[in-house]
Coordinates of C-alpha atoms and ligand atoms in Angstrom, one line a residue:
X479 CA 0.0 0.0 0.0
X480 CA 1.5 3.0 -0.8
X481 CA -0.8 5.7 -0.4
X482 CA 0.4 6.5 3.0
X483 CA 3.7 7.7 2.3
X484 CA 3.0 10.5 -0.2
X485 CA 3.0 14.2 0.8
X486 CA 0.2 16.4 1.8
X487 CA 1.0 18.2 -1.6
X488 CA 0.7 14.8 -3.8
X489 CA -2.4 13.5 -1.5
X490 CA -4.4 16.3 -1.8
X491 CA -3.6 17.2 -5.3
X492 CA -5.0 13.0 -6.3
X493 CA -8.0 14.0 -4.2
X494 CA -8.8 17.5 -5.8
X495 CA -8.8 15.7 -9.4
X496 CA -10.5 12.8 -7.5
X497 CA -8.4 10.4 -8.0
X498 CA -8.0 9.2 -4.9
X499 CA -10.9 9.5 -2.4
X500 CA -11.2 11.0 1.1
X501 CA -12.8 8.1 2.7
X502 CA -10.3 5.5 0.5
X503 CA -7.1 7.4 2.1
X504 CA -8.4 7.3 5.8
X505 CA -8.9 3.2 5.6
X506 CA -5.4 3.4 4.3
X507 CA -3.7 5.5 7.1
X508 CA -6.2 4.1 9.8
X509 CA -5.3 0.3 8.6
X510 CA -0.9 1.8 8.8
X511 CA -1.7 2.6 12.2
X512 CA -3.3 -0.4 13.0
X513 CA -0.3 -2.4 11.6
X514 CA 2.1 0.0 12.8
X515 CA 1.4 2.0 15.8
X516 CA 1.7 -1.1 18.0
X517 CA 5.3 -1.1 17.9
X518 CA 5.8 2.9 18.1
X519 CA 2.9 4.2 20.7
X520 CA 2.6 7.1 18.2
X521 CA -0.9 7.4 19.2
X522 CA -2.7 8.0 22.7
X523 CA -6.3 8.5 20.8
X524 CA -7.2 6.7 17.7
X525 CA -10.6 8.5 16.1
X526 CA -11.2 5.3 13.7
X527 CA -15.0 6.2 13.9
X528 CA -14.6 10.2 13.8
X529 CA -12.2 10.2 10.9
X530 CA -14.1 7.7 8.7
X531 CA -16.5 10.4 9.5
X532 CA -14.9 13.3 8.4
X533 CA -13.7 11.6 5.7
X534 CA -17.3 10.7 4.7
X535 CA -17.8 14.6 4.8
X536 CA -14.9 16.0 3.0
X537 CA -16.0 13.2 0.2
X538 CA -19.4 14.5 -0.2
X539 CA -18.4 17.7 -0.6
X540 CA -16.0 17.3 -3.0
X541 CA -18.0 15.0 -5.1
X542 CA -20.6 17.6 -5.5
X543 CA -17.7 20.3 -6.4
X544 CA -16.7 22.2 -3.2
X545 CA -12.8 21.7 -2.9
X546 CA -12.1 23.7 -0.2
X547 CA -8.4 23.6 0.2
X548 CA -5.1 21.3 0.2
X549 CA -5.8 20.1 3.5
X550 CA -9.5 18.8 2.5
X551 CA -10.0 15.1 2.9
X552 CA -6.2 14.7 4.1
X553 CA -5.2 12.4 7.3
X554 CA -4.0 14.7 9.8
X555 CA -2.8 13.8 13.5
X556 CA -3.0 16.0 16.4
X557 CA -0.5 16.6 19.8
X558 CA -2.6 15.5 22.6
X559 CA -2.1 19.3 23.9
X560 CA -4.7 20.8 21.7
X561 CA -8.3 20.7 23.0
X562 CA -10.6 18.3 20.4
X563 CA -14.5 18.6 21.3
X564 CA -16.2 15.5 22.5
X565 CA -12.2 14.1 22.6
X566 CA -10.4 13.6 25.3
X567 CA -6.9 15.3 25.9
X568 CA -4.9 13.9 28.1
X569 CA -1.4 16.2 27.3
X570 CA 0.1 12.9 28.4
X571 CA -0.6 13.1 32.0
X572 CA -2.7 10.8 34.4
X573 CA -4.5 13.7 35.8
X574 CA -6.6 14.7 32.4
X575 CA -6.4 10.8 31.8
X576 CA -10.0 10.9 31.1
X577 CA -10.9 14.8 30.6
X578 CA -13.3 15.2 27.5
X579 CA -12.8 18.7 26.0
X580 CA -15.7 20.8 26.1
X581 CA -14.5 22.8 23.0
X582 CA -12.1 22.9 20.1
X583 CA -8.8 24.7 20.5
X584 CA -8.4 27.2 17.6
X585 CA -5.7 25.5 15.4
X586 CA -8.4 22.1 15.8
X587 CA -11.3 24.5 14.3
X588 CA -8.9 25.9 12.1
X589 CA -7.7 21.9 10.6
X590 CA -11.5 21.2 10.9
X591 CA -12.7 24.6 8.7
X592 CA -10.0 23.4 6.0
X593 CA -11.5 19.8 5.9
X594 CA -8.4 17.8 7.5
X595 CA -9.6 14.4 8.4
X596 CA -8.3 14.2 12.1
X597 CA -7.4 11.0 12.5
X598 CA -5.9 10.9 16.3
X599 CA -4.6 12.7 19.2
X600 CA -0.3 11.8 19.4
X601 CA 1.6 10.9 22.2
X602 CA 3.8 13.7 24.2
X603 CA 5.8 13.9 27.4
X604 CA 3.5 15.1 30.1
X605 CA 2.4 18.6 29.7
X606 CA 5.3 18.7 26.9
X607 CA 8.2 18.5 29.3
X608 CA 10.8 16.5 28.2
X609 CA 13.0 15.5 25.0
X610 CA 12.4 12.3 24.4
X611 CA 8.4 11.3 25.0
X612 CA 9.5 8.7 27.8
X613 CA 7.4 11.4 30.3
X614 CA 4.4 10.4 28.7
X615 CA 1.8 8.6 31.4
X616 CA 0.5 6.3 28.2
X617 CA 4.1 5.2 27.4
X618 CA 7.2 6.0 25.7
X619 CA 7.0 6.6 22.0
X620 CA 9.7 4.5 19.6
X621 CA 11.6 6.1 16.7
X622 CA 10.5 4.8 13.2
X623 CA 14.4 4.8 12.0
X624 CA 15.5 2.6 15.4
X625 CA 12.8 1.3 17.9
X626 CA 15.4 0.9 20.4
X627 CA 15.9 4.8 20.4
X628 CA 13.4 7.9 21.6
X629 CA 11.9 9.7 18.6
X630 CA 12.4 13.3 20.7
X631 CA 10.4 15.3 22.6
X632 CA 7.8 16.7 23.8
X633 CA 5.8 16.2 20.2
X634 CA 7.4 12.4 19.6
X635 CA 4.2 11.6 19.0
X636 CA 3.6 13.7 16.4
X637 CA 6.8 13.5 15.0
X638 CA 7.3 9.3 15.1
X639 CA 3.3 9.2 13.7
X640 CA 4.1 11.6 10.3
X641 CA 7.8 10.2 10.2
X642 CA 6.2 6.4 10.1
X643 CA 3.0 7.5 7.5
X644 CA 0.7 7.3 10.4
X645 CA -1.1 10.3 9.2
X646 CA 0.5 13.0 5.8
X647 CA 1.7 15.7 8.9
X648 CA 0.8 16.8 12.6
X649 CA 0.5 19.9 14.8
X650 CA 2.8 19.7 17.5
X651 CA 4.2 22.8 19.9
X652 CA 7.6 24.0 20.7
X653 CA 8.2 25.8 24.0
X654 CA 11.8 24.9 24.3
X655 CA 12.6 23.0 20.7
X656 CA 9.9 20.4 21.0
X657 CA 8.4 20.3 17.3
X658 CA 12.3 21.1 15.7
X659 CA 14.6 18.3 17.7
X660 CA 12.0 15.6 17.5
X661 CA 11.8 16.7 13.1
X662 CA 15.1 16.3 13.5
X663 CA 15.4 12.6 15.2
X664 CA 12.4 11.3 12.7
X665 CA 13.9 12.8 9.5
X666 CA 11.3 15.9 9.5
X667 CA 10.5 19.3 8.3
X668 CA 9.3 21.1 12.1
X669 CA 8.7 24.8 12.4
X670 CA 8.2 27.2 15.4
X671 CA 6.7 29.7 13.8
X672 CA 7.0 33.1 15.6
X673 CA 5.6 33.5 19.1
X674 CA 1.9 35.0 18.2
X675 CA 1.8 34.0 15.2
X676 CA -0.6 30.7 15.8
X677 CA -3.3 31.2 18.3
X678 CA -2.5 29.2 21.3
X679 CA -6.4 29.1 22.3
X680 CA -6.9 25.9 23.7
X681 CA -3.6 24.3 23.3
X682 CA -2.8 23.4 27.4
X683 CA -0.6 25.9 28.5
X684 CA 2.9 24.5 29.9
X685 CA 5.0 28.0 29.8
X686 CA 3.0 30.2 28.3
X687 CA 5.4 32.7 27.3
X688 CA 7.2 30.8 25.4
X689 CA 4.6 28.2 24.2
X690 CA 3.7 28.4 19.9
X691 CA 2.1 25.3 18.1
X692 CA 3.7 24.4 14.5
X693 CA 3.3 22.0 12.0
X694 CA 5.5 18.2 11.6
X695 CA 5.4 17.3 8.0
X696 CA 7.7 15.4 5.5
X697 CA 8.4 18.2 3.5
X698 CA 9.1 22.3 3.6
X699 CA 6.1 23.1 1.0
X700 CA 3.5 20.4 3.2
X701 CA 4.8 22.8 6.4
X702 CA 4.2 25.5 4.6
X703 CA 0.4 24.7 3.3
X704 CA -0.2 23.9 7.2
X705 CA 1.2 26.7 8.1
X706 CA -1.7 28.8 6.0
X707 CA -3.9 27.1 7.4
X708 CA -3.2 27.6 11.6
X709 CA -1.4 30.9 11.1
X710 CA -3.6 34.2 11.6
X711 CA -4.9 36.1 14.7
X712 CA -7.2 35.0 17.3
X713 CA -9.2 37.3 19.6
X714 CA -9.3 34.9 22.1
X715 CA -5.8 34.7 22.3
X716 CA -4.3 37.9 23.0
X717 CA -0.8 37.1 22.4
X718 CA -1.7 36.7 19.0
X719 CA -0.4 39.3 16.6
X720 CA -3.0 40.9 14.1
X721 CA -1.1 41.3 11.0
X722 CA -1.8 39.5 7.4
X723 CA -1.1 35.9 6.8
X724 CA 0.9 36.2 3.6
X725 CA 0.2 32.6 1.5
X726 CA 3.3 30.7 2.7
X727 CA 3.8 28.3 -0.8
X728 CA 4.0 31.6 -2.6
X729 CA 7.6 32.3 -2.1
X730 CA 9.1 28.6 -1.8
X731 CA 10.8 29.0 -5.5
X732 CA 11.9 31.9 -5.6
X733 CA 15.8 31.8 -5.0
X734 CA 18.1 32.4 -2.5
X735 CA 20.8 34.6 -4.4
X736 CA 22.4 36.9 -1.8
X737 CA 20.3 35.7 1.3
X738 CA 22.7 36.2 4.2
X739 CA 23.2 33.7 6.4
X740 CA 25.2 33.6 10.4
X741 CA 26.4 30.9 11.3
X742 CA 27.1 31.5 14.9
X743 CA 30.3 30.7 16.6
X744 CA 28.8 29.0 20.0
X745 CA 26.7 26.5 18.8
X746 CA 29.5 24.5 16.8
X747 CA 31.2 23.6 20.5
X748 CA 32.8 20.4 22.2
X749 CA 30.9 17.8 22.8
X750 CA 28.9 18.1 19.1
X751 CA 28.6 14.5 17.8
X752 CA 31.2 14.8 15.0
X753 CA 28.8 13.2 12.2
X754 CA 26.1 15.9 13.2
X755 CA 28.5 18.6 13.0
X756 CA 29.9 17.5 9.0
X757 CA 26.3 17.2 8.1
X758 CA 25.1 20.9 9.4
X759 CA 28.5 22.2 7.8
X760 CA 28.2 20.2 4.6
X761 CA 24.6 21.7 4.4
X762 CA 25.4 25.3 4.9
X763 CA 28.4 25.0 2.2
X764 CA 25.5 23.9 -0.3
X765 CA 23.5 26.9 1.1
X766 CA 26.4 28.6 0.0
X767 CA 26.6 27.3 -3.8
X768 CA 23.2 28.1 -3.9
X769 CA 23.8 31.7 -3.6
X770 CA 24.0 32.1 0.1
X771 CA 26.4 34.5 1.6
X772 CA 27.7 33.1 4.6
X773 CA 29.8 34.4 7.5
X774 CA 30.5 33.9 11.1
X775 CA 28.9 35.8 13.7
X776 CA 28.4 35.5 17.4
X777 CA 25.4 34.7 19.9
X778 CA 27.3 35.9 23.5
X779 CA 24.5 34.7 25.4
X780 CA 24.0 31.3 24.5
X781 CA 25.7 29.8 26.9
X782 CA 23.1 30.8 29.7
X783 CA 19.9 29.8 27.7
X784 CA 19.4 26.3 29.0
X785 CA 20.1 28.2 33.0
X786 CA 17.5 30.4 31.9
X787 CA 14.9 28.7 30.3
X788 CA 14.8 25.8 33.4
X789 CA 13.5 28.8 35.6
X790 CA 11.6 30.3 33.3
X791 CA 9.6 27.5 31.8
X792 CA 9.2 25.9 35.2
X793 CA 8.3 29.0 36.9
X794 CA 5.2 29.7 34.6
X795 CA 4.2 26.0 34.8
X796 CA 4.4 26.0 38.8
X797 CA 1.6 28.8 38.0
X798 CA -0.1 27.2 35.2
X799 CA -0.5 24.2 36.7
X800 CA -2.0 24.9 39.7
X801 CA -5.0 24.5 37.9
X802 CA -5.5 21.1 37.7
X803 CA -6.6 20.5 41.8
X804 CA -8.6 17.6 41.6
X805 CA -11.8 20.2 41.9
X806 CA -11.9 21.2 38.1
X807 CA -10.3 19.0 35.5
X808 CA -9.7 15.3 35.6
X809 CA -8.7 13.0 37.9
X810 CA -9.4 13.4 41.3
X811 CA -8.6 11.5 44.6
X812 CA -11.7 10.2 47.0
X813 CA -9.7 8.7 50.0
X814 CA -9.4 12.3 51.3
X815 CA -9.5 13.5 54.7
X816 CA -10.5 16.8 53.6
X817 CA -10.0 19.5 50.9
X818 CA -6.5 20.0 51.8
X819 CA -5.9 16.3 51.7
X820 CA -7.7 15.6 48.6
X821 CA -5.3 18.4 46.8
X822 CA -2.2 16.8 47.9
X823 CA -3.1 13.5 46.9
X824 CA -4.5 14.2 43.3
X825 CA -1.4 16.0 42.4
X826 CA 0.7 13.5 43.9
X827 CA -0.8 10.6 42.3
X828 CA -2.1 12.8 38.9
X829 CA 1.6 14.5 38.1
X830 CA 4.2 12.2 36.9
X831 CA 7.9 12.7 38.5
X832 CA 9.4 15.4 35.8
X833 CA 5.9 17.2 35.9
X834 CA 6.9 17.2 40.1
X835 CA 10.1 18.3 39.3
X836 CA 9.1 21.4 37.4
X837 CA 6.4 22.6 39.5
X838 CA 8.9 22.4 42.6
X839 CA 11.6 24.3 41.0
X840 CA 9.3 27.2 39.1
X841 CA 7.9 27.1 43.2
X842 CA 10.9 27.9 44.0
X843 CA 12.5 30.4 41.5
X844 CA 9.2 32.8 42.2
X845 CA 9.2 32.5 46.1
X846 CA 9.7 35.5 48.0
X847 CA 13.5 35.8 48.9
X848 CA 14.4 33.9 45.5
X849 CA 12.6 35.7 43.1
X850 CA 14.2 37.8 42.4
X851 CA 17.7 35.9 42.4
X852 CA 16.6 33.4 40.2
X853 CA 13.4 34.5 38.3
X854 CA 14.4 38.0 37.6
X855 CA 17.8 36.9 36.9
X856 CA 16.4 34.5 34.1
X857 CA 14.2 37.2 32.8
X858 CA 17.5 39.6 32.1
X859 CA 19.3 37.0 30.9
X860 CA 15.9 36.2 28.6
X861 CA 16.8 40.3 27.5
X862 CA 20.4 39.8 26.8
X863 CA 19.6 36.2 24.4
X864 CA 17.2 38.2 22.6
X865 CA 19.1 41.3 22.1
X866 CA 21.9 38.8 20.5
X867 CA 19.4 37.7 17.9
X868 CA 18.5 41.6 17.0
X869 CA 22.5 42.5 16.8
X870 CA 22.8 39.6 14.4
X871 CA 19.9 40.0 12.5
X872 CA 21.0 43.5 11.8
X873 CA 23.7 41.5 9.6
X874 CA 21.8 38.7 8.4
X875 CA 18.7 37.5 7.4
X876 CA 19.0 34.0 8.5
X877 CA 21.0 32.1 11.2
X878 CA 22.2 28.4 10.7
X879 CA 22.9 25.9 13.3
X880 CA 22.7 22.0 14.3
X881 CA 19.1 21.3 15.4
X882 CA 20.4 18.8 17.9
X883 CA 24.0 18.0 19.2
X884 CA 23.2 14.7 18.6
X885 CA 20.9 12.2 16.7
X886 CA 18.1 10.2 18.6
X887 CA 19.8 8.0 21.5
X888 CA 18.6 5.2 23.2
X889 CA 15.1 4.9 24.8
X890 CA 16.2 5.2 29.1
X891 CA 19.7 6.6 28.2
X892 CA 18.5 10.1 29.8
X893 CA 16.3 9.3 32.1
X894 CA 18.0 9.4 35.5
X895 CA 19.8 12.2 34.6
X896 CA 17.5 15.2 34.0
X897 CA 20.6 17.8 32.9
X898 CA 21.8 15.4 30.8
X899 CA 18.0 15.2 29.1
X900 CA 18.1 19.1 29.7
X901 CA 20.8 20.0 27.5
X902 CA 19.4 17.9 24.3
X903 CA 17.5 21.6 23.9
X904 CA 21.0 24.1 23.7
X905 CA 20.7 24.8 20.3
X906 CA 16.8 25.1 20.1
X907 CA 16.1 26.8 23.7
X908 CA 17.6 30.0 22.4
X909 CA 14.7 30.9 19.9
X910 CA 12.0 30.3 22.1
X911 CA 13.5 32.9 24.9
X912 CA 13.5 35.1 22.1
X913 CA 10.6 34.6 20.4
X914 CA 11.7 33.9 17.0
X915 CA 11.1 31.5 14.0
X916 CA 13.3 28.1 13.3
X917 CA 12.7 25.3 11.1
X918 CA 14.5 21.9 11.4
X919 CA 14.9 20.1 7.8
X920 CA 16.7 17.1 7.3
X921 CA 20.3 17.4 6.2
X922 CA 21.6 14.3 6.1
X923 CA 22.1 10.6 7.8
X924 CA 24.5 8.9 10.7
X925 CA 26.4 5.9 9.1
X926 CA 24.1 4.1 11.5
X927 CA 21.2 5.0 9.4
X928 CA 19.6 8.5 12.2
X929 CA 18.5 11.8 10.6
X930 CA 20.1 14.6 11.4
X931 CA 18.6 18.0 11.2
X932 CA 19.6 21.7 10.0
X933 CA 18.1 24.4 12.5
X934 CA 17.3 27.8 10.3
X935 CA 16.1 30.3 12.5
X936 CA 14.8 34.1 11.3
X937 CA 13.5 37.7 11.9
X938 CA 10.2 37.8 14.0
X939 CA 7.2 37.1 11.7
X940 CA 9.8 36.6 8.6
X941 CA 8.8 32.6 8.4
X942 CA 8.8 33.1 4.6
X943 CA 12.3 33.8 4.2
X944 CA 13.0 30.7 6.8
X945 CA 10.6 28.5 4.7
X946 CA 12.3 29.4 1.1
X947 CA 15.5 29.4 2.1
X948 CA 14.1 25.5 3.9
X949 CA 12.9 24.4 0.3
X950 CA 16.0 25.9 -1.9
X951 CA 17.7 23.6 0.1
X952 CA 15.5 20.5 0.6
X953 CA 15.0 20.5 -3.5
X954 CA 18.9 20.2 -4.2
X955 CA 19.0 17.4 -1.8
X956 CA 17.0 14.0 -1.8
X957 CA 17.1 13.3 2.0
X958 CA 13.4 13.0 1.9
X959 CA 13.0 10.0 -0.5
X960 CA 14.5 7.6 2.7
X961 CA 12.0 6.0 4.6
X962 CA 12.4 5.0 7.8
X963 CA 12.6 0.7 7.7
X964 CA 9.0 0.2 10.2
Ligands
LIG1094 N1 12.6 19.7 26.2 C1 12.2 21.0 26.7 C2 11.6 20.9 28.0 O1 11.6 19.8 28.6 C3 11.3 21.7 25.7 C4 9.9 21.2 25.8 C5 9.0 21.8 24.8 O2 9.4 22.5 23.9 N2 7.7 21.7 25.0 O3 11.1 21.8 28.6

């Protein structure tokens, strides 16, 4: 069967000339999963009945001529972290084991409005913390190119689901490099787009200022079409930014002549797996031949980012968790003595140890008498990482750098060791604290057969330039024919 490994570009142009039918495409992807998914855990919801459904829909439509757009009719999978209606979401954690969303999150409306068969809700680390989906309360997820190895984190799910054609591309979100390092450990295409440029209404909030949702596809122009699709603003998100949503597949061919391009100093540093580092060089010398200017600049800050971010990001989740008391959402504890009692025990049996962690240490970093060593500290150092990226963009319109110091490792390598785990996200942390745009793209392959990634990161709402400069380079390279052997 080879229907599920083709694009969202080639799927949905076979369904627009109706070749290939909505409901004919589903049974294929939903049948993969079924032979697949039991060796990956790619999945945490499977909506067999729903998508068959949608599928039905999209199918009518089109037969009686109303096309509405490349994602119509097309298998799409969802993180567990956005909100589904009638679904549950779990974001990975025991405590919403069992919660049944009330109401779609706006990038589900958005998929459903453009006719996107959704066919299931994708494994994560708990409440997106981690790099590796082993945090996940439903299991770890496997990587399609080595089962014995994590496919990243938090959106593994996604990533393992799109990389193994389990569905043609997913929405995951990136708070610290968690759609970009797990593209780049499944072979992907995974973009951050800007901070406010996709409405995070309804996707669960971990740290919310640094939270954005992206797409997970196989290719730049399938990120792209997402892209249009979930980009725009939201009034019920008002982090959102209100300015045009340009048509992202419009620029994709047009070269890359004179683009300038940093490559900063601090991110090529001891302790870079050697094959990772030829690949991400090899790719920005063909950047290069393709018209790039490249030079050298510096990013002074970096080096503090991962300090930063693990008080940051925990210190908003301390507060953004608090939510989930046993009283509101999900599970709850009954053998209570009293309210007090009943609190305790929910969140110590409903949070999973990293989720612990977190919430202990953003407690922490915001108490009186440390606030203002640790959280305020974090928050100047957030100033000085984003004042690097304006110098440099000043000089340049892109920046290139290893996704990952390293390709996928091996399922419980990390798992006792949390700064070891911590410091898989140095080269993608940076961009968050910032709040700019990076894409991961494949560049390349261990000898042992792992993807590695290219990190391209850009000006604040300038994902065009990220995205063409993505494609220029994806089309003089054929890294996307491999398949991964599941
Ligand atoms: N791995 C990072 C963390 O654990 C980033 C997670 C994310 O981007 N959601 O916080």
């Amino acid at each position: 069967m080879e229907l599920p490994f083709l694009t969202i570009r080639e799927v949905s142009e076979s369904i627009k000339k109706k070749e290939i039918s909505p409901v004919e495409i589903t049974q294929a992807i939903l049948e993969r999963i079924g032979e697949v998914d039991g060796k990956l855990n790619s999945y945490i919801t499977v909506l067999a009945d729903q998508a068959i459904q949608f599928a039905k829909e999209a199918e009518k439509l089109i037969s009686s001529g109303t096309y509405i757009g490349p994602l119509h009719g097309v298998p799409i999978g969802l993180k567990d972290i956005f909100c589904m209606k009638g679904v549950r979401t779990t974001c990975g954690s025991k405590i919403l084991e069992n919660f049944i969303s009330p109401y779609d999150a706006t990038v589900t409306r958005k998929l459903k409005d453009a006719g996107a068969v959704i066919v299931g809700k994708n494994n994560m680390d708990e409440f997106a913390m981690g790099s590796s989906t082993e945090n996940s309360y439903f299991g770890p997820t496997r990587n399609p190119w080595d089962l014995e190895r994590v496919p990243g984190g938090s959106s593994g799910g996604s990533a393992a689901a799109v990389s193994a054609s389990l569905c043609f591309g997913s929405i995951g979100t990136d708070t610290g490099g968690s759609i970009r390092q797990p593209a780049t450990l499944c072979g992907l295409v995974g973009l951050k787009p800007t901070y406010g440029r996709v409405s995070r209404f309804g996707m669960i909030a971990f740290a919310s200022s640094l939270d954005q949702g992206g797409p997970l596809t196989k290719t730049v122009e399938d990120t792209a079409l997402m892209l249009n699709i979930i980009a725009g603003n939201d009034s019920r998100d008002s982090t959102s930014v209100n300015s045009p949503v340009p048509d992202y597949t419009s620029c994709l061919n047009d070269g890359i002549k004179g683009v300038k391009v940093g490559v900063p100093r601090e991110y090529f540093i001891k302790g870079i797996d050697t094959e990772v580092e030829e690949a991400v060089k090899r790719a920005i010398a063909l950047v290069e031949d393709l018209g790039g200017v490249v030079e050298e600049i510096s990013l002074p800050h970096t080096k503090h980012a991962v300090s930063a971010y693990y008080l940051l990001a925990p210190s908003e989740a301390s507060s953004n968790l608090a939510r989930y008391d046993g009283v509101k959402y999900g599970f709850r504890v009954y053998d209570a003595e009293n309210l007090r009692d009943m609190y305790f025990k929910t969140r110590a049996e409903g949070f999973g140890r990293e989720v612990k962690r977190r919430i202990m240490i953003g407690t922490y970093a915001l108490s009186s008498g440390y606030y203002d060593a640790y959280y305020l500290k974090a928050q100047r150092v957030r100033t000085l990482i984003k004042k690097d990226f304006e110098d440099a963009f000043k000089k340049v319109d892109v920046i290139m750098t290893p996704t990952s110091p390293e390709p996928a490792f091996k399922i419980g390598e990390k798992t006792d060791d949390p700064l070891k785990m911590y410091l898989s996200d140095i080269f993608t942390i940076p961009c968050n604290l910032a709040g700019l745009p990076g894409i991961s793209i494949p560049c390349g392959f261990t000898s042992t057969g792992l993807p590695i990634g290219l990190q391209i990161l850009g000006k604040p709402f300038d994902e065009e330039t990220l995205l063409r400069v993505a494609h220029n380079y994806e089309i003089h390279t054929n890294w996307k024919e491999k398949r991964p052997p599941i």
